[in-house]
Amino acid sequence: MEFIFEKLGKEHKKEVVNILNYYIENTTAAYRAEIVDEEFSFRFLEGVDVYSSYVMKTTENKVIGFCILEPHKTISTFSEVAEVMYFVHNEYTGFGVGSLALSKMEEEARKVGVKKLLADISTENTKSINFHIKNGFVEYGRLCDVGNKFGRKFGIVYLVKNL
């Protein structure tokens, strides 16, 4: 299967929010408890708080995911550290989209001088934790039972990768 990256823009807000809301409503992969509206997706556009953001599309032009590279902190002391985030439409997981998104974010990170990537993942999202470890991330910490969603507690696993 072939996928295309396109700069995330206002024209993608509906698809991006639909993908994110799936994870909000059904998993702890997205930490929020309440669904978001299309205006929420504007925070993913490039600017002070985002280095780069893309949608992933099929060759038939269907948006099947999005990925974002954000500064860890917006102060110069941490300019070599960035956080990665990606969500893939649930029907397209397992097809290599996540690996392509990670490669794209690594490429974008190097362009802006980032030397370390961070990922924070729900402890319930073992597929994502394993994916990141398989792709060179190492665990550097956990916050246990800090989230409460669907009537149950979950934690956060922090992973880092040196570029």
JSON list of C-alpha atoms in Angstrom, two decimals:
[
{"chain": "A", "resi": 1, "resn": "MET", "atom": "CA", "xyz": [0.00, 0.00, 0.00]},
{"chain": "A", "resi": 2, "resn": "GLU", "atom": "CA", "xyz": [1.32, 3.44, -0.90]},
{"chain": "A", "resi": 3, "resn": "PHE", "atom": "CA", "xyz": [0.82, 6.60, 1.17]},
{"chain": "A", "resi": 4, "resn": "ILE", "atom": "CA", "xyz": [1.36, 10.30, 0.54]},
{"chain": "A", "resi": 5, "resn": "PHE", "atom": "CA", "xyz": [2.27, 13.06, 3.00]},
{"chain": "A", "resi": 6, "resn": "GLU", "atom": "CA", "xyz": [0.66, 16.46, 2.60]},
{"chain": "A", "resi": 7, "resn": "LYS", "atom": "CA", "xyz": [1.14, 19.51, 4.81]},
{"chain": "A", "resi": 8, "resn": "LEU", "atom": "CA", "xyz": [-1.71, 19.66, 7.26]},
{"chain": "A", "resi": 9, "resn": "GLY", "atom": "CA", "xyz": [-4.05, 22.51, 6.40]},
{"chain": "A", "resi": 10, "resn": "LYS", "atom": "CA", "xyz": [-7.45, 23.89, 7.27]},
{"chain": "A", "resi": 11, "resn": "GLU", "atom": "CA", "xyz": [-8.96, 21.77, 4.50]},
{"chain": "A", "resi": 12, "resn": "HIS", "atom": "CA", "xyz": [-8.08, 18.63, 6.50]},
{"chain": "A", "resi": 13, "resn": "LYS", "atom": "CA", "xyz": [-9.68, 19.65, 9.79]},
{"chain": "A", "resi": 14, "resn": "LYS", "atom": "CA", "xyz": [-12.77, 17.44, 9.47]},
{"chain": "A", "resi": 15, "resn": "GLU", "atom": "CA", "xyz": [-10.81, 14.25, 8.71]},
{"chain": "A", "resi": 16, "resn": "VAL", "atom": "CA", "xyz": [-8.19, 14.96, 11.38]},
{"chain": "A", "resi": 17, "resn": "VAL", "atom": "CA", "xyz": [-10.81, 15.61, 14.05]},
{"chain": "A", "resi": 18, "resn": "ASN", "atom": "CA", "xyz": [-12.75, 12.47, 13.04]},
{"chain": "A", "resi": 19, "resn": "ILE", "atom": "CA", "xyz": [-9.62, 10.34, 13.47]},
{"chain": "A", "resi": 20, "resn": "LEU", "atom": "CA", "xyz": [-8.76, 11.97, 16.79]},
{"chain": "A", "resi": 21, "resn": "ASN", "atom": "CA", "xyz": [-12.33, 11.66, 18.07]},
{"chain": "A", "resi": 22, "resn": "TYR", "atom": "CA", "xyz": [-12.33, 7.94, 17.33]},
{"chain": "A", "resi": 23, "resn": "TYR", "atom": "CA", "xyz": [-9.38, 7.54, 19.72]},
{"chain": "A", "resi": 24, "resn": "ILE", "atom": "CA", "xyz": [-10.94, 9.90, 22.27]},
{"chain": "A", "resi": 25, "resn": "GLU", "atom": "CA", "xyz": [-14.20, 7.95, 22.31]},
{"chain": "A", "resi": 26, "resn": "ASN", "atom": "CA", "xyz": [-12.75, 4.43, 22.21]},
{"chain": "A", "resi": 27, "resn": "THR", "atom": "CA", "xyz": [-9.27, 4.37, 23.76]},
{"chain": "A", "resi": 28, "resn": "THR", "atom": "CA", "xyz": [-6.89, 6.00, 26.19]},
{"chain": "A", "resi": 29, "resn": "ALA", "atom": "CA", "xyz": [-4.41, 6.63, 23.34]},
{"chain": "A", "resi": 30, "resn": "ALA", "atom": "CA", "xyz": [-5.94, 10.13, 23.15]},
{"chain": "A", "resi": 31, "resn": "TYR", "atom": "CA", "xyz": [-6.04, 11.41, 26.72]},
{"chain": "A", "resi": 32, "resn": "ARG", "atom": "CA", "xyz": [-9.05, 13.69, 26.40]},
{"chain": "A", "resi": 33, "resn": "ALA", "atom": "CA", "xyz": [-12.41, 12.44, 27.65]},
{"chain": "A", "resi": 34, "resn": "GLU", "atom": "CA", "xyz": [-14.59, 14.73, 25.53]},
{"chain": "A", "resi": 35, "resn": "ILE", "atom": "CA", "xyz": [-14.63, 14.82, 21.74]},
{"chain": "A", "resi": 36, "resn": "VAL", "atom": "CA", "xyz": [-13.28, 17.95, 20.04]},
{"chain": "A", "resi": 37, "resn": "ASP", "atom": "CA", "xyz": [-14.70, 20.11, 17.28]},
{"chain": "A", "resi": 38, "resn": "GLU", "atom": "CA", "xyz": [-13.08, 20.98, 13.97]},
{"chain": "A", "resi": 39, "resn": "GLU", "atom": "CA", "xyz": [-11.66, 24.23, 15.33]},
{"chain": "A", "resi": 40, "resn": "PHE", "atom": "CA", "xyz": [-9.48, 22.18, 17.69]},
{"chain": "A", "resi": 41, "resn": "SER", "atom": "CA", "xyz": [-7.45, 20.95, 14.72]},
{"chain": "A", "resi": 42, "resn": "PHE", "atom": "CA", "xyz": [-6.15, 24.49, 14.10]},
{"chain": "A", "resi": 43, "resn": "ARG", "atom": "CA", "xyz": [-3.75, 23.98, 17.01]},
{"chain": "A", "resi": 44, "resn": "PHE", "atom": "CA", "xyz": [-1.95, 21.38, 14.88]},
{"chain": "A", "resi": 45, "resn": "LEU", "atom": "CA", "xyz": [-0.99, 23.85, 12.16]},
{"chain": "A", "resi": 46, "resn": "GLU", "atom": "CA", "xyz": [2.62, 24.95, 12.04]},
{"chain": "A", "resi": 47, "resn": "GLY", "atom": "CA", "xyz": [3.58, 27.92, 14.17]},
{"chain": "A", "resi": 48, "resn": "VAL", "atom": "CA", "xyz": [5.17, 28.64, 17.53]},
{"chain": "A", "resi": 49, "resn": "ASP", "atom": "CA", "xyz": [3.83, 25.44, 19.08]},
{"chain": "A", "resi": 50, "resn": "VAL", "atom": "CA", "xyz": [4.30, 23.11, 16.09]},
{"chain": "A", "resi": 51, "resn": "TYR", "atom": "CA", "xyz": [7.42, 22.51, 13.98]},
{"chain": "A", "resi": 52, "resn": "SER", "atom": "CA", "xyz": [5.63, 20.54, 11.29]},
{"chain": "A", "resi": 53, "resn": "SER", "atom": "CA", "xyz": [2.41, 18.68, 10.73]},
{"chain": "A", "resi": 54, "resn": "TYR", "atom": "CA", "xyz": [1.20, 16.42, 7.96]},
{"chain": "A", "resi": 55, "resn": "VAL", "atom": "CA", "xyz": [-1.74, 14.30, 6.96]},
{"chain": "A", "resi": 56, "resn": "MET", "atom": "CA", "xyz": [-1.15, 10.88, 5.51]},
{"chain": "A", "resi": 57, "resn": "LYS", "atom": "CA", "xyz": [-3.29, 10.02, 2.51]},
{"chain": "A", "resi": 58, "resn": "THR", "atom": "CA", "xyz": [-3.91, 7.07, 0.26]},
{"chain": "A", "resi": 59, "resn": "THR", "atom": "CA", "xyz": [-3.21, 7.41, -3.45]},
{"chain": "A", "resi": 60, "resn": "GLU", "atom": "CA", "xyz": [-7.01, 7.78, -3.74]},
{"chain": "A", "resi": 61, "resn": "ASN", "atom": "CA", "xyz": [-6.70, 11.01, -1.69]},
{"chain": "A", "resi": 62, "resn": "LYS", "atom": "CA", "xyz": [-8.29, 9.63, 1.51]},
{"chain": "A", "resi": 63, "resn": "VAL", "atom": "CA", "xyz": [-6.87, 11.07, 4.76]},
{"chain": "A", "resi": 64, "resn": "ILE", "atom": "CA", "xyz": [-5.90, 8.11, 6.92]},
{"chain": "A", "resi": 65, "resn": "GLY", "atom": "CA", "xyz": [-3.85, 9.77, 9.62]},
{"chain": "A", "resi": 66, "resn": "PHE", "atom": "CA", "xyz": [-1.88, 12.75, 10.78]},
{"chain": "A", "resi": 67, "resn": "CYS", "atom": "CA", "xyz": [1.48, 13.37, 12.42]},
{"chain": "A", "resi": 68, "resn": "ILE", "atom": "CA", "xyz": [2.88, 16.32, 14.33]},
{"chain": "A", "resi": 69, "resn": "LEU", "atom": "CA", "xyz": [6.30, 17.40, 15.56]},
{"chain": "A", "resi": 70, "resn": "GLU", "atom": "CA", "xyz": [6.08, 19.84, 18.47]},
{"chain": "A", "resi": 71, "resn": "PRO", "atom": "CA", "xyz": [8.69, 21.56, 20.63]},
{"chain": "A", "resi": 72, "resn": "HIS", "atom": "CA", "xyz": [9.01, 19.86, 24.00]},
{"chain": "A", "resi": 73, "resn": "LYS", "atom": "CA", "xyz": [9.04, 23.31, 25.56]},
{"chain": "A", "resi": 74, "resn": "THR", "atom": "CA", "xyz": [8.88, 26.62, 23.73]},
{"chain": "A", "resi": 75, "resn": "ILE", "atom": "CA", "xyz": [12.03, 27.98, 25.37]},
{"chain": "A", "resi": 76, "resn": "SER", "atom": "CA", "xyz": [15.48, 27.89, 23.79]},
{"chain": "A", "resi": 77, "resn": "THR", "atom": "CA", "xyz": [16.96, 25.71, 26.53]},
{"chain": "A", "resi": 78, "resn": "PHE", "atom": "CA", "xyz": [15.04, 22.77, 25.10]},
{"chain": "A", "resi": 79, "resn": "SER", "atom": "CA", "xyz": [15.40, 23.58, 21.40]},
{"chain": "A", "resi": 80, "resn": "GLU", "atom": "CA", "xyz": [17.03, 20.21, 20.62]},
{"chain": "A", "resi": 81, "resn": "VAL", "atom": "CA", "xyz": [14.09, 18.22, 22.02]},
{"chain": "A", "resi": 82, "resn": "ALA", "atom": "CA", "xyz": [10.73, 17.66, 20.32]},
{"chain": "A", "resi": 83, "resn": "GLU", "atom": "CA", "xyz": [7.66, 15.55, 20.87]},
{"chain": "A", "resi": 84, "resn": "VAL", "atom": "CA", "xyz": [6.08, 13.36, 18.21]},
{"chain": "A", "resi": 85, "resn": "MET", "atom": "CA", "xyz": [2.43, 12.54, 17.90]},
{"chain": "A", "resi": 86, "resn": "TYR", "atom": "CA", "xyz": [0.61, 10.56, 15.25]},
{"chain": "A", "resi": 87, "resn": "PHE", "atom": "CA", "xyz": [-2.79, 9.00, 14.94]},
{"chain": "A", "resi": 88, "resn": "VAL", "atom": "CA", "xyz": [-3.66, 6.57, 12.16]},
{"chain": "A", "resi": 89, "resn": "HIS", "atom": "CA", "xyz": [-7.23, 5.75, 11.15]},
{"chain": "A", "resi": 90, "resn": "ASN", "atom": "CA", "xyz": [-8.10, 2.52, 12.97]},
{"chain": "A", "resi": 91, "resn": "GLU", "atom": "CA", "xyz": [-8.73, 0.71, 9.66]},
{"chain": "A", "resi": 92, "resn": "TYR", "atom": "CA", "xyz": [-5.18, 1.47, 8.47]},
{"chain": "A", "resi": 93, "resn": "THR", "atom": "CA", "xyz": [-3.10, 0.41, 11.47]},
{"chain": "A", "resi": 94, "resn": "GLY", "atom": "CA", "xyz": [-0.67, -2.41, 10.75]},
{"chain": "A", "resi": 95, "resn": "PHE", "atom": "CA", "xyz": [0.03, -1.31, 7.16]},
{"chain": "A", "resi": 96, "resn": "GLY", "atom": "CA", "xyz": [3.25, 0.61, 7.85]},
{"chain": "A", "resi": 97, "resn": "VAL", "atom": "CA", "xyz": [1.66, 4.05, 8.09]},
{"chain": "A", "resi": 98, "resn": "GLY", "atom": "CA", "xyz": [3.07, 4.63, 11.59]},
{"chain": "A", "resi": 99, "resn": "SER", "atom": "CA", "xyz": [6.60, 3.73, 10.48]},
{"chain": "A", "resi": 100, "resn": "LEU", "atom": "CA", "xyz": [6.35, 6.16, 7.58]},
{"chain": "A", "resi": 101, "resn": "ALA", "atom": "CA", "xyz": [5.01, 8.87, 9.89]},
{"chain": "A", "resi": 102, "resn": "LEU", "atom": "CA", "xyz": [7.85, 8.35, 12.35]},
{"chain": "A", "resi": 103, "resn": "SER", "atom": "CA", "xyz": [10.44, 8.50, 9.54]},
{"chain": "A", "resi": 104, "resn": "LYS", "atom": "CA", "xyz": [8.86, 11.73, 8.28]},
{"chain": "A", "resi": 105, "resn": "MET", "atom": "CA", "xyz": [8.94, 13.27, 11.76]},
{"chain": "A", "resi": 106, "resn": "GLU", "atom": "CA", "xyz": [12.58, 12.24, 12.23]},
{"chain": "A", "resi": 107, "resn": "GLU", "atom": "CA", "xyz": [13.43, 13.90, 8.90]},
{"chain": "A", "resi": 108, "resn": "GLU", "atom": "CA", "xyz": [11.56, 17.06, 9.91]},
{"chain": "A", "resi": 109, "resn": "ALA", "atom": "CA", "xyz": [13.22, 17.05, 13.34]},
{"chain": "A", "resi": 110, "resn": "ARG", "atom": "CA", "xyz": [16.69, 16.98, 11.84]},
{"chain": "A", "resi": 111, "resn": "LYS", "atom": "CA", "xyz": [15.80, 19.98, 9.63]},
{"chain": "A", "resi": 112, "resn": "VAL", "atom": "CA", "xyz": [15.11, 22.12, 12.71]},
{"chain": "A", "resi": 113, "resn": "GLY", "atom": "CA", "xyz": [18.09, 20.89, 14.74]},
{"chain": "A", "resi": 114, "resn": "VAL", "atom": "CA", "xyz": [16.23, 18.49, 17.00]},
{"chain": "A", "resi": 115, "resn": "LYS", "atom": "CA", "xyz": [18.46, 15.77, 18.42]},
{"chain": "A", "resi": 116, "resn": "LYS", "atom": "CA", "xyz": [16.00, 13.96, 20.72]},
{"chain": "A", "resi": 117, "resn": "LEU", "atom": "CA", "xyz": [12.45, 12.80, 20.13]},
{"chain": "A", "resi": 118, "resn": "LEU", "atom": "CA", "xyz": [10.01, 12.21, 22.96]},
{"chain": "A", "resi": 119, "resn": "ALA", "atom": "CA", "xyz": [6.80, 10.21, 22.96]},
{"chain": "A", "resi": 120, "resn": "ASP", "atom": "CA", "xyz": [4.31, 9.91, 25.80]},
{"chain": "A", "resi": 121, "resn": "ILE", "atom": "CA", "xyz": [1.94, 6.98, 25.52]},
{"chain": "A", "resi": 122, "resn": "SER", "atom": "CA", "xyz": [-0.90, 5.56, 27.59]},
{"chain": "A", "resi": 123, "resn": "THR", "atom": "CA", "xyz": [0.16, 2.48, 29.53]},
{"chain": "A", "resi": 124, "resn": "GLU", "atom": "CA", "xyz": [-2.84, 0.73, 27.97]},
{"chain": "A", "resi": 125, "resn": "ASN", "atom": "CA", "xyz": [-1.49, 1.33, 24.46]},
{"chain": "A", "resi": 126, "resn": "THR", "atom": "CA", "xyz": [0.98, -1.55, 24.42]},
{"chain": "A", "resi": 127, "resn": "LYS", "atom": "CA", "xyz": [0.99, -1.68, 20.59]},
{"chain": "A", "resi": 128, "resn": "SER", "atom": "CA", "xyz": [2.30, 1.88, 20.44]},
{"chain": "A", "resi": 129, "resn": "ILE", "atom": "CA", "xyz": [4.82, 1.30, 23.24]},
{"chain": "A", "resi": 130, "resn": "ASN", "atom": "CA", "xyz": [6.16, -1.78, 21.42]},
{"chain": "A", "resi": 131, "resn": "PHE", "atom": "CA", "xyz": [6.16, 0.08, 18.08]},
{"chain": "A", "resi": 132, "resn": "HIS", "atom": "CA", "xyz": [8.32, 2.86, 19.53]},
{"chain": "A", "resi": 133, "resn": "ILE", "atom": "CA", "xyz": [10.74, 0.47, 21.23]},
{"chain": "A", "resi": 134, "resn": "LYS", "atom": "CA", "xyz": [11.06, -1.50, 17.96]},
{"chain": "A", "resi": 135, "resn": "ASN", "atom": "CA", "xyz": [11.89, 1.80, 16.25]},
{"chain": "A", "resi": 136, "resn": "GLY", "atom": "CA", "xyz": [14.74, 2.81, 18.55]},
{"chain": "A", "resi": 137, "resn": "PHE", "atom": "CA", "xyz": [12.98, 4.54, 21.45]},
{"chain": "A", "resi": 138, "resn": "VAL", "atom": "CA", "xyz": [13.85, 3.60, 25.02]},
{"chain": "A", "resi": 139, "resn": "GLU", "atom": "CA", "xyz": [11.64, 3.98, 28.05]},
{"chain": "A", "resi": 140, "resn": "TYR", "atom": "CA", "xyz": [12.83, 6.61, 30.48]},
{"chain": "A", "resi": 141, "resn": "GLY", "atom": "CA", "xyz": [9.94, 6.90, 32.90]},
{"chain": "A", "resi": 142, "resn": "ARG", "atom": "CA", "xyz": [6.37, 6.19, 33.88]},
{"chain": "A", "resi": 143, "resn": "LEU", "atom": "CA", "xyz": [3.67, 8.03, 35.72]},
{"chain": "A", "resi": 144, "resn": "CYS", "atom": "CA", "xyz": [1.38, 5.38, 37.16]},
{"chain": "A", "resi": 145, "resn": "ASP", "atom": "CA", "xyz": [-2.36, 5.88, 37.56]},
{"chain": "A", "resi": 146, "resn": "VAL", "atom": "CA", "xyz": [-2.38, 9.56, 36.60]},
{"chain": "A", "resi": 147, "resn": "GLY", "atom": "CA", "xyz": [-5.30, 9.37, 34.15]},
{"chain": "A", "resi": 148, "resn": "ASN", "atom": "CA", "xyz": [-8.88, 8.34, 34.70]},
{"chain": "A", "resi": 149, "resn": "LYS", "atom": "CA", "xyz": [-10.97, 7.52, 31.66]},
{"chain": "A", "resi": 150, "resn": "PHE", "atom": "CA", "xyz": [-13.83, 5.06, 31.11]},
{"chain": "A", "resi": 151, "resn": "GLY", "atom": "CA", "xyz": [-13.98, 4.58, 34.88]},
{"chain": "A", "resi": 152, "resn": "ARG", "atom": "CA", "xyz": [-10.46, 3.18, 35.13]},
{"chain": "A", "resi": 153, "resn": "LYS", "atom": "CA", "xyz": [-7.00, 4.51, 35.93]},
{"chain": "A", "resi": 154, "resn": "PHE", "atom": "CA", "xyz": [-4.16, 4.48, 33.41]},
{"chain": "A", "resi": 155, "resn": "GLY", "atom": "CA", "xyz": [-0.61, 5.76, 33.37]},
{"chain": "A", "resi": 156, "resn": "ILE", "atom": "CA", "xyz": [1.79, 7.37, 30.92]},
{"chain": "A", "resi": 157, "resn": "VAL", "atom": "CA", "xyz": [4.98, 5.84, 29.56]},
{"chain": "A", "resi": 158, "resn": "TYR", "atom": "CA", "xyz": [7.70, 8.27, 28.44]},
{"chain": "A", "resi": 159, "resn": "LEU", "atom": "CA", "xyz": [10.02, 7.16, 25.65]},
{"chain": "A", "resi": 160, "resn": "VAL", "atom": "CA", "xyz": [12.99, 8.91, 24.05]},
{"chain": "A", "resi": 161, "resn": "LYS", "atom": "CA", "xyz": [15.01, 8.43, 20.88]},
{"chain": "A", "resi": 162, "resn": "ASN", "atom": "CA", "xyz": [18.34, 10.05, 20.08]},
{"chain": "A", "resi": 163, "resn": "LEU", "atom": "CA", "xyz": [18.62, 11.11, 16.47]}
]
